[in-house]
CSV table of C-alpha atoms in Angstrom, one decimal:
chain,number,residue,atom,x,y,z
A,206,MET,CA,0.0,-0.1,-0.1
A,207,ASN,CA,1.4,3.5,-1.0
A,208,LEU,CA,1.5,6.5,1.4
A,209,ASP,CA,-1.6,8.0,0.1
A,210,ASP,CA,-3.6,4.9,0.4
A,211,ALA,CA,-2.3,4.5,3.9
A,212,ILE,CA,-3.1,8.0,5.2
A,213,LEU,CA,-6.6,7.6,3.6
A,214,GLN,CA,-7.1,4.3,5.4
A,215,LEU,CA,-5.9,5.5,8.7
A,216,ILE,CA,-8.1,8.7,8.9
A,217,SER,CA,-11.0,6.6,7.8
A,218,GLN,CA,-10.7,4.0,10.3
A,219,GLN,CA,-9.8,6.1,13.5
A,220,ASP,CA,-9.9,9.7,14.7
A,221,VAL,CA,-6.4,11.2,14.2
A,222,PRO,CA,-6.3,14.4,16.0
A,223,ASP,CA,-2.7,15.6,14.8
A,224,GLN,CA,0.1,15.0,12.5
A,225,PHE,CA,2.4,13.7,15.0
A,226,VAL,CA,-0.3,10.7,15.8
A,227,LEU,CA,-0.7,10.1,12.0
A,228,GLN,CA,3.0,10.1,11.5
A,229,SER,CA,3.2,7.4,14.5
A,230,LEU,CA,0.6,5.2,12.9
A,231,LEU,CA,2.3,5.6,9.6
A,232,GLU,CA,5.4,4.3,11.1
A,233,GLU,CA,3.7,1.2,12.5
A,234,ALA,CA,2.4,0.6,9.2
A,235,GLY,CA,5.8,0.7,7.5
A,236,HIS,CA,5.9,4.3,6.1
A,237,THR,CA,8.4,6.7,7.5
A,238,PRO,CA,7.3,10.0,5.9
A,239,SER,CA,9.0,13.2,7.0
A,240,GLN,CA,6.6,16.0,8.6
A,241,SER,CA,7.0,18.3,5.5
A,242,THR,CA,6.1,15.4,3.3
A,243,LEU,CA,3.2,14.4,5.2
A,244,SER,CA,1.8,18.1,5.2
A,245,ARG,CA,2.1,18.1,1.3
A,246,ARG,CA,0.5,14.7,1.0
A,247,LEU,CA,-2.4,15.8,3.4
A,248,LYS,CA,-2.9,18.9,1.1
A,249,LYS,CA,-2.7,16.7,-2.2
A,250,LEU,CA,-5.3,14.2,-0.8
A,251,SER,CA,-7.7,17.3,0.4
A,252,VAL,CA,-7.3,16.0,4.1
A,253,GLN,CA,-8.1,18.5,6.6
A,254,LYS,CA,-8.7,18.9,10.3
A,255,VAL,CA,-12.5,19.3,10.9
A,256,ASN,CA,-13.9,18.9,14.3
A,257,GLY,CA,-10.5,18.0,16.0
A,258,ARG,CA,-9.6,15.2,13.6
A,259,TYR,CA,-8.4,14.6,10.2
A,260,GLN,CA,-10.8,13.8,7.2
A,261,ARG,CA,-11.0,14.0,3.9
A,262,ALA,CA,-12.6,17.2,2.5
A,263,GLU,CA,-14.4,17.2,-0.9
A,264,PRO,CA,-13.1,19.8,-2.9
A,265,PRO,CA,-15.7,22.4,-4.1
A,266,VAL,CA,-17.5,21.6,-7.3
A,267,ALA,CA,-16.8,24.1,-10.0
A,268,PRO,CA,-19.8,25.9,-11.2
A,269,VAL,CA,-21.1,25.2,-14.6
A,270,PRO,CA,-20.9,28.3,-16.8
A,271,LEU,CA,-24.0,29.4,-18.4
A,272,ALA,CA,-24.4,29.2,-22.2
A,273,PRO,CA,-23.9,32.4,-23.8
A,274,ARG,CA,-26.7,33.9,-25.5
A,275,VAL,CA,-26.7,33.2,-29.2
A,276,THR,CA,-28.4,35.1,-32.2
A,277,ILE,CA,-29.0,33.2,-35.7
A,278,ILE,CA,-29.3,35.5,-38.5
A,279,GLU,CA,-30.3,34.1,-41.9
A,280,ALA,CA,-28.6,35.5,-44.9
A,281,PRO,CA,-30.0,33.8,-47.9
A,282,PRO,CA,-29.4,32.3,-50.0
A,283,ASN,CA,-26.8,30.3,-48.5
A,284,MET,CA,-25.4,31.9,-45.2
A,285,LEU,CA,-26.2,31.9,-41.6
A,286,VAL,CA,-24.6,34.3,-39.2
A,287,LEU,CA,-24.4,33.5,-35.8
A,288,LYS,CA,-23.8,36.3,-33.0
A,289,THR,CA,-22.5,35.2,-29.5
A,290,ALA,CA,-20.8,36.5,-26.4
A,291,PRO,CA,-17.2,37.4,-27.0
A,292,GLY,CA,-14.8,34.8,-27.0
A,293,TYR,CA,-17.5,31.8,-27.9
A,294,ALA,CA,-17.7,31.9,-31.7
A,295,GLN,CA,-14.6,30.0,-32.2
A,296,ILE,CA,-15.8,27.3,-29.8
A,297,PHE,CA,-19.1,27.1,-31.5
A,298,GLY,CA,-17.6,27.1,-35.0
A,299,LEU,CA,-15.3,24.2,-34.3
A,300,ALA,CA,-18.1,22.2,-32.7
A,301,LEU,CA,-20.3,22.9,-35.5
A,302,ASP,CA,-17.6,21.8,-38.1
A,303,ARG,CA,-17.1,18.6,-36.0
A,304,GLU,CA,-20.8,18.0,-36.3
A,305,GLU,CA,-20.5,16.8,-40.0
A,306,VAL,CA,-23.9,18.2,-40.9
A,307,GLU,CA,-25.2,17.6,-44.4
A,308,GLY,CA,-25.3,20.5,-46.5
A,309,LEU,CA,-22.8,22.5,-44.4
A,310,ALA,CA,-20.0,23.9,-46.3
A,311,GLY,CA,-17.8,25.5,-43.5
A,312,THR,CA,-17.6,28.1,-41.0
A,313,VAL,CA,-15.5,31.4,-40.3
A,314,ALA,CA,-15.3,32.2,-36.8
A,315,GLY,CA,-14.1,35.5,-35.5
A,316,ASP,CA,-14.5,36.5,-31.6
A,317,ASP,CA,-18.2,36.9,-31.4
A,318,THR,CA,-19.6,36.1,-35.0
A,319,ILE,CA,-19.7,33.2,-36.9
A,320,PHE,CA,-20.5,32.9,-40.7
A,321,ILE,CA,-21.9,29.4,-41.6
A,322,ALA,CA,-21.8,28.8,-45.2
A,323,VAL,CA,-24.2,26.5,-46.8
A,324,LYS,CA,-23.5,24.3,-49.9
A,325,ASP,CA,-27.0,24.8,-51.4
A,326,PRO,CA,-29.9,27.2,-50.4
A,327,SER,CA,-32.0,23.8,-50.2
A,328,TYR,CA,-29.9,23.0,-47.0
A,329,LEU,CA,-30.3,26.3,-45.0
A,330,ARG,CA,-33.2,25.1,-43.0
A,331,ASP,CA,-31.6,21.8,-42.0
A,332,VAL,CA,-28.2,23.7,-41.0
A,333,ARG,CA,-30.1,26.0,-38.9
A,334,GLU,CA,-31.7,23.3,-37.1
A,335,ALA,CA,-28.5,21.7,-36.8
A,336,VAL,CA,-27.1,25.0,-35.3
A,337,GLU,CA,-29.9,25.3,-32.9
A,338,GLU,CA,-29.5,21.8,-31.7
A,339,LEU,CA,-25.9,22.6,-31.0
A,340,ILE,CA,-26.6,25.7,-29.1
A,341,GLN,CA,-29.3,23.8,-27.0
A,342,ARG,CA,-26.7,21.1,-26.1
A,343,GLY,CA,-23.7,23.4,-26.0
A,344,PRO,CA,-20.3,23.0,-27.7
């Protein structure tokens, strides 16, 4: 058993009030970390002292960013223009290119605008629906 597993096992099986006690328990289990190594390992494992004993603290969950507001403008006969928040156009353009949408000729993305070229005007509605689906799903 490696040092990290030993630490997690010990703190889950018994109340460990301080690093000195933990270090002694680890030595009994055949591990001899220095105090500085033990401190670094505790930090890496998200182990903190809570209510007088060491326990693993779950790292906070990062909030999921909201999808930016997106506007689609038809520019007949074979062009769509997608307007989005600054910084999102290239992400959406790349995601759309990877979709392999029938009738899509290609995209040109700037910072907040994407020009979407359609091979033939008859595909304009299908490509727009694919774009709307991608927006709902997120890139």
